[in-house]
């Protein structure tokens, strides 16, 4: 990679960021398209200070990760309406106003787009019934995103109070974990960390119930083949792995920053290689 005076700057701000796979994914995309762009990890404590600094430094855009996805919003000049509904921003694009001096920070959320694209490769989401497991930040993006495209969402969560609260926000039904026996849906999606290394044998739902779903998606990507996905495949379900959401949320970011069609398959292969080497 040749960095010079015209290199367009991108990156990720969060705490920590050393483990992030986004630099590998985005730099592979710039290389594949022969673009003069770079994407760097930046550990940030003061998110407001970082946004002001990035504007001054001429950055094109940044990804935003834990713990800044909510707090970054008050430092931006415009928030995409769906990101505002979700209450979190994972993508910032900086635009220079025609006066040349003022830089505007625009906030988007591509997590919901990434999860929808990942699922839509297996079925049409409009009118589909989807059971979402979890009630954290990831569940919020996935749940709101599904409502956005006209899917029927049902939520379940280990802790009833938190699950019911998110279901009320999304405007969907909540079903407690011990009431899932008769529940059928087109898609089951796990948004919790259950099954993630090192606890790889854990599954977020009684595996006997997996026959009630056509498609099973996991947002956990380490390991790539989680116990949930393996059990689902053994019961004849189609499966979507955790890299799909990561890949497509990244591809949507790339498109926002560059206006170019993202090389989504290159981005996925870069992620797979990075996982093999980590
Ligand atoms: P994120 O923002 O990444 O989604 P989070 O806000 O910490 O993460 O939310 C984690 C989600 O995973 C929650 O729904 C949590 O369930 P609780 O609300 O009951 O805490 C769920 N979760 C985490 N560990 C779990 C486990 N061992 N079993 C079941 N659910 C779990």
Short mmCIF file of C-alpha atoms and ligand atoms in Angstrom, two decimals:
data_model
loop_
_atom_site.label_atom_id
_atom_site.label_comp_id
_atom_site.label_asym_id
_atom_site.label_seq_id
_atom_site.Cartn_x
_atom_site.Cartn_y
_atom_site.Cartn_z
CA UNK A 1 0.00 0.00 0.00
CA UNK A 2 1.37 3.42 -0.99
CA UNK A 3 0.34 6.19 1.38
CA UNK A 4 0.74 9.68 0.00
CA UNK A 5 -0.75 13.17 0.20
CA UNK A 6 -3.98 12.08 -1.42
CA UNK A 7 -4.67 9.00 0.70
CA UNK A 8 -8.22 9.06 2.03
CA UNK A 9 -8.37 8.38 5.77
CA UNK A 10 -10.81 6.03 7.51
CA UNK A 11 -10.72 4.09 10.76
CA UNK A 12 -12.45 2.70 13.80
CA UNK A 13 -12.83 4.42 17.17
CA UNK A 14 -13.59 2.40 20.30
CA UNK A 15 -12.09 0.96 23.46
CA UNK A 16 -10.60 -1.57 22.98
CA UNK A 17 -10.02 -1.77 19.21
CA UNK A 18 -6.88 -3.92 18.95
CA UNK A 19 -8.98 -7.07 18.35
CA UNK A 20 -11.16 -5.51 15.63
CA UNK A 21 -11.29 -7.26 12.27
CA UNK A 22 -12.59 -4.12 10.52
CA UNK A 23 -9.13 -2.79 9.49
CA UNK A 24 -8.35 -6.05 7.69
CA UNK A 25 -11.76 -6.08 6.00
CA UNK A 26 -11.72 -2.45 4.80
CA UNK A 27 -8.05 -2.36 3.76
CA UNK A 28 -8.65 -5.52 1.69
CA UNK A 29 -11.54 -3.71 -0.02
CA UNK A 30 -9.41 -0.62 -0.82
CA UNK A 31 -6.66 -2.88 -2.21
CA UNK A 32 -9.09 -4.94 -4.31
CA UNK A 33 -10.52 -1.81 -5.96
CA UNK A 34 -7.10 -0.15 -6.32
CA UNK A 35 -8.29 2.81 -4.24
CA UNK A 36 -6.01 5.21 -2.40
CA UNK A 37 -7.60 4.69 1.01
CA UNK A 38 -6.50 3.45 4.39
CA UNK A 39 -8.37 2.31 7.52
CA UNK A 40 -6.71 2.38 10.95
CA UNK A 41 -7.68 1.34 14.50
CA UNK A 42 -7.81 4.22 17.01
CA UNK A 43 -8.29 3.68 20.73
CA UNK A 44 -10.45 6.52 22.02
CA UNK A 45 -11.58 7.53 25.53
CA UNK A 46 -13.03 11.01 24.80
CA UNK A 47 -15.39 10.43 21.86
CA UNK A 48 -16.36 14.12 21.52
CA UNK A 49 -12.71 15.13 21.35
CA UNK A 50 -12.09 12.38 18.80
CA UNK A 51 -14.91 13.53 16.50
CA UNK A 52 -13.66 17.14 16.62
CA UNK A 53 -10.13 15.93 15.89
CA UNK A 54 -11.16 13.65 13.02
CA UNK A 55 -13.00 16.57 11.41
CA UNK A 56 -9.87 18.71 11.60
CA UNK A 57 -7.66 15.90 10.32
CA UNK A 58 -9.74 15.48 7.17
CA UNK A 59 -10.97 11.95 7.82
CA UNK A 60 -13.58 10.64 5.37
CA UNK A 61 -15.29 8.44 7.93
CA UNK A 62 -14.99 6.11 10.89
CA UNK A 63 -16.63 3.04 12.34
CA UNK A 64 -17.73 3.44 15.95
CA UNK A 65 -17.67 0.55 18.36
CA UNK A 66 -18.07 -0.19 22.09
CA UNK A 67 -18.39 1.87 24.27
CA UNK A 68 -19.12 4.88 22.04
CA UNK A 69 -22.03 3.80 19.79
CA UNK A 70 -24.61 5.72 21.84
CA UNK A 71 -22.53 8.60 23.26
CA UNK A 72 -21.12 9.55 19.84
CA UNK A 73 -24.58 10.70 18.73
CA UNK A 74 -24.53 13.95 20.72
CA UNK A 75 -21.33 14.97 18.91
CA UNK A 76 -22.73 14.60 15.38
CA UNK A 77 -24.54 17.13 13.21
CA UNK A 78 -27.05 14.75 11.60
CA UNK A 79 -28.35 11.26 12.47
CA UNK A 80 -29.99 8.88 10.03
CA UNK A 81 -33.64 8.30 11.11
CA UNK A 82 -33.26 4.51 11.56
CA UNK A 83 -30.05 4.98 13.58
CA UNK A 84 -32.00 7.47 15.72
CA UNK A 85 -34.75 4.88 16.31
CA UNK A 86 -32.18 2.21 17.22
CA UNK A 87 -30.41 4.77 19.42
CA UNK A 88 -26.93 3.83 18.22
CA UNK A 89 -24.50 4.87 15.50
CA UNK A 90 -21.78 2.54 14.20
CA UNK A 91 -20.76 4.64 11.17
CA UNK A 92 -19.77 8.29 10.84
CA UNK A 93 -19.19 10.07 7.53
CA UNK A 94 -17.55 13.50 7.43
CA UNK A 95 -18.57 15.95 4.73
CA UNK A 96 -16.96 19.26 3.95
CA UNK A 97 -19.52 22.02 3.38
CA UNK A 98 -19.24 24.08 0.17
CA UNK A 99 -17.67 26.94 2.19
CA UNK A 100 -14.64 24.65 2.50
CA UNK A 101 -14.11 25.15 6.21
CA UNK A 102 -17.06 23.58 7.98
CA UNK A 103 -17.09 19.79 8.32
CA UNK A 104 -20.37 18.03 9.07
CA UNK A 105 -20.46 14.69 10.91
CA UNK A 106 -23.24 12.34 9.77
CA UNK A 107 -24.20 9.26 11.80
CA UNK A 108 -25.58 6.00 10.40
CA UNK A 109 -26.23 2.50 11.66
CA UNK A 110 -25.24 -0.29 9.26
CA UNK A 111 -25.60 -3.14 11.79
CA UNK A 112 -29.30 -3.52 10.94
CA UNK A 113 -28.57 -3.34 7.22
CA UNK A 114 -25.86 -6.00 7.59
CA UNK A 115 -28.11 -8.40 9.47
CA UNK A 116 -30.98 -7.88 7.00
CA UNK A 117 -28.74 -8.46 3.97
CA UNK A 118 -27.30 -11.60 5.61
CA UNK A 119 -30.81 -13.01 6.19
CA UNK A 120 -32.22 -11.92 2.84
CA UNK A 121 -29.74 -14.15 1.06
CA UNK A 122 -31.80 -17.04 2.46
CA UNK A 123 -35.36 -15.68 2.33
CA UNK A 124 -37.47 -12.59 1.76
CA UNK A 125 -37.87 -10.74 5.06
CA UNK A 126 -41.07 -8.83 4.25
CA UNK A 127 -43.82 -10.81 5.98
CA UNK A 128 -41.38 -13.36 7.43
CA UNK A 129 -41.63 -14.27 11.11
CA UNK A 130 -38.33 -13.96 13.01
CA UNK A 131 -37.53 -15.01 16.58
CA UNK A 132 -34.72 -12.86 18.00
CA UNK A 133 -32.78 -14.17 21.02
CA UNK A 134 -31.30 -11.42 23.21
CA UNK A 135 -32.01 -7.88 24.40
CA UNK A 136 -28.67 -6.07 24.18
CA UNK A 137 -27.36 -3.58 21.65
CA UNK A 138 -27.09 -6.17 18.89
CA UNK A 139 -30.69 -7.36 19.44
CA UNK A 140 -31.85 -3.77 19.24
CA UNK A 141 -30.23 -3.19 15.84
CA UNK A 142 -31.40 -6.55 14.47
CA UNK A 143 -34.96 -6.16 15.86
CA UNK A 144 -35.51 -2.59 14.66
CA UNK A 145 -33.95 -3.49 11.31
CA UNK A 146 -36.38 -6.37 10.81
CA UNK A 147 -39.36 -4.14 11.61
CA UNK A 148 -38.00 -1.62 9.11
CA UNK A 149 -38.46 -4.08 6.24
CA UNK A 150 -41.82 -5.43 7.37
CA UNK A 151 -40.83 -8.66 9.13
CA UNK A 152 -42.85 -9.92 12.10
CA UNK A 153 -40.50 -9.92 15.10
CA UNK A 154 -40.79 -11.99 18.27
CA UNK A 155 -38.22 -11.54 21.03
CA UNK A 156 -36.97 -13.85 23.76
CA UNK A 157 -34.31 -13.22 26.40
CA UNK A 158 -32.81 -14.85 29.49
CA UNK A 159 -33.93 -11.92 31.65
CA UNK A 160 -37.65 -11.27 31.16
CA UNK A 161 -37.67 -7.65 32.32
CA UNK A 162 -34.95 -6.55 29.89
CA UNK A 163 -36.49 -8.58 27.05
CA UNK A 164 -39.98 -7.18 27.64
CA UNK A 165 -38.55 -3.66 27.73
CA UNK A 166 -36.85 -4.02 24.35
CA UNK A 167 -39.91 -5.75 22.86
CA UNK A 168 -42.01 -2.75 23.94
CA UNK A 169 -39.53 -0.37 22.29
CA UNK A 170 -39.48 -2.35 19.05
CA UNK A 171 -43.24 -2.92 19.15
CA UNK A 172 -43.13 -6.72 19.06
CA UNK A 173 -44.17 -9.68 21.24
CA UNK A 174 -41.96 -11.05 24.00
CA UNK A 175 -41.92 -14.77 24.83
CA UNK A 176 -40.09 -16.07 27.90
CA UNK A 177 -37.45 -18.76 27.34
CA UNK A 178 -39.53 -21.47 29.05
CA UNK A 179 -42.53 -20.77 26.74
CA UNK A 180 -40.79 -21.38 23.41
CA UNK A 181 -41.95 -24.98 22.92
CA UNK A 182 -44.78 -24.23 20.49
CA UNK A 183 -43.15 -21.26 18.75
CA UNK A 184 -42.52 -21.54 15.02
CA UNK A 185 -40.81 -18.96 12.80
CA UNK A 186 -39.11 -18.64 9.44
CA UNK A 187 -35.89 -17.44 11.06
CA UNK A 188 -34.20 -17.80 14.43
CA UNK A 189 -31.39 -15.33 15.12
CA UNK A 190 -29.03 -15.41 18.10
CA UNK A 191 -27.80 -11.93 19.04
CA UNK A 192 -26.24 -12.96 22.37
CA UNK A 193 -22.64 -13.98 23.00
CA UNK A 194 -23.71 -17.52 23.96
CA UNK A 195 -21.48 -20.06 22.14
CA UNK A 196 -18.57 -17.66 21.72
CA UNK A 197 -15.04 -18.86 22.49
CA UNK A 198 -14.08 -20.16 24.99
CA UNK A 199 -17.57 -21.50 25.87
CA UNK A 200 -18.13 -23.10 22.48
CA UNK A 201 -20.46 -25.90 23.57
CA UNK A 202 -23.09 -23.47 24.87
CA UNK A 203 -26.27 -22.91 22.83
CA UNK A 204 -28.84 -20.13 23.47
CA UNK A 205 -31.97 -22.33 22.94
CA UNK A 206 -33.05 -25.94 23.57
CA UNK A 207 -31.70 -27.67 20.43
CA UNK A 208 -34.83 -29.88 20.20
CA UNK A 209 -36.74 -26.71 19.21
CA UNK A 210 -34.56 -25.94 16.18
CA UNK A 211 -36.82 -28.02 13.92
CA UNK A 212 -39.36 -25.19 14.28
CA UNK A 213 -37.22 -22.80 12.17
CA UNK A 214 -36.28 -22.80 8.47
CA UNK A 215 -33.23 -20.53 8.77
CA UNK A 216 -30.94 -20.17 11.79
CA UNK A 217 -28.52 -17.24 12.02
CA UNK A 218 -25.84 -16.63 14.63
CA UNK A 219 -24.03 -13.32 15.10
CA UNK A 220 -21.21 -15.12 16.96
CA UNK A 221 -18.29 -15.61 14.53
CA UNK A 222 -15.62 -17.09 16.81
CA UNK A 223 -15.92 -19.95 16.22
CA UNK A 224 -17.43 -19.56 12.74
CA UNK A 225 -19.30 -22.85 13.05
CA UNK A 226 -20.99 -22.42 16.42
CA UNK A 227 -22.70 -25.30 18.22
CA UNK A 228 -26.04 -23.59 17.43
CA UNK A 229 -25.36 -23.62 13.69
CA UNK A 230 -24.10 -27.21 13.75
CA UNK A 231 -27.17 -28.44 15.66
CA UNK A 232 -29.41 -26.46 13.28
CA UNK A 233 -27.81 -27.95 10.16
CA UNK A 234 -28.12 -31.46 11.58
CA UNK A 235 -31.88 -30.82 11.82
CA UNK A 236 -32.16 -29.61 8.24
CA UNK A 237 -32.19 -25.83 8.82
CA UNK A 238 -30.40 -23.45 6.45
CA UNK A 239 -27.77 -21.46 8.37
CA UNK A 240 -26.18 -18.01 8.24
CA UNK A 241 -22.89 -17.54 10.12
CA UNK A 242 -21.74 -14.53 12.14
CA UNK A 243 -19.31 -13.28 9.52
CA UNK A 244 -22.21 -12.53 7.17
CA UNK A 245 -23.52 -9.68 9.34
CA UNK A 246 -20.00 -8.34 9.99
CA UNK A 247 -19.16 -8.49 6.29
CA UNK A 248 -22.35 -6.78 5.12
CA UNK A 249 -22.39 -4.05 7.80
CA UNK A 250 -18.83 -3.30 6.70
CA UNK A 251 -19.76 -3.37 3.01
CA UNK A 252 -22.54 -0.81 3.71
CA UNK A 253 -20.03 1.43 5.52
CA UNK A 254 -17.62 1.18 2.59
CA UNK A 255 -20.38 2.27 0.22
CA UNK A 256 -21.35 5.23 2.44
CA UNK A 257 -17.73 6.48 2.57
CA UNK A 258 -16.63 5.81 -1.01
CA UNK A 259 -19.83 5.73 -3.07
CA UNK A 260 -18.38 2.63 -4.72
CA UNK A 261 -19.97 -0.82 -4.96
CA UNK A 262 -18.23 -2.71 -2.11
CA UNK A 263 -16.31 -5.91 -2.94
CA UNK A 264 -18.33 -7.92 -0.40
CA UNK A 265 -16.79 -11.31 -1.24
CA UNK A 266 -13.23 -9.94 -0.92
CA UNK A 267 -14.21 -8.53 2.47
CA UNK A 268 -15.55 -11.90 3.62
CA UNK A 269 -12.42 -13.77 2.48
CA UNK A 270 -10.23 -11.24 4.33
CA UNK A 271 -12.26 -11.87 7.49
CA UNK A 272 -11.96 -15.65 7.13
CA UNK A 273 -8.18 -15.41 6.70
CA UNK A 274 -7.91 -13.10 9.71
CA UNK A 275 -9.91 -15.56 11.84
CA UNK A 276 -7.62 -18.40 10.79
CA UNK A 277 -4.58 -16.41 11.85
CA UNK A 278 -5.96 -15.13 15.17
P1 LIG B 1 -24.57 -6.49 23.11
O1 LIG B 1 -24.71 -5.01 23.30
O2 LIG B 1 -23.29 -6.90 22.48
O3 LIG B 1 -25.74 -7.10 22.43
P2 LIG B 1 -25.23 -6.89 25.92
O4 LIG B 1 -25.89 -5.57 25.98
O5 LIG B 1 -24.28 -7.24 27.01
O6 LIG B 1 -24.42 -7.11 24.57
O7 LIG B 1 -26.39 -7.98 25.81
C1 LIG B 1 -26.08 -9.30 25.89
C2 LIG B 1 -27.30 -10.16 25.59
O8 LIG B 1 -26.87 -11.50 25.66
C3 LIG B 1 -28.42 -10.03 26.62
O9 LIG B 1 -29.64 -10.30 25.96
C4 LIG B 1 -28.07 -11.12 27.61
O10 LIG B 1 -29.15 -11.60 28.34
P3 LIG B 1 -29.62 -10.87 29.73
O11 LIG B 1 -30.42 -9.68 29.33
O12 LIG B 1 -30.41 -11.91 30.42
O13 LIG B 1 -28.34 -10.53 30.45
C5 LIG B 1 -27.60 -12.20 26.67
N1 LIG B 1 -26.70 -13.17 27.32
C6 LIG B 1 -25.41 -13.00 27.65
N2 LIG B 1 -24.91 -14.12 28.21
C7 LIG B 1 -25.93 -15.02 28.25
C8 LIG B 1 -26.05 -16.37 28.69
N3 LIG B 1 -25.01 -17.02 29.24
N4 LIG B 1 -27.24 -16.98 28.54
C9 LIG B 1 -28.29 -16.33 27.98
N5 LIG B 1 -28.23 -15.06 27.54
C10 LIG B 1 -27.08 -14.41 27.66
#
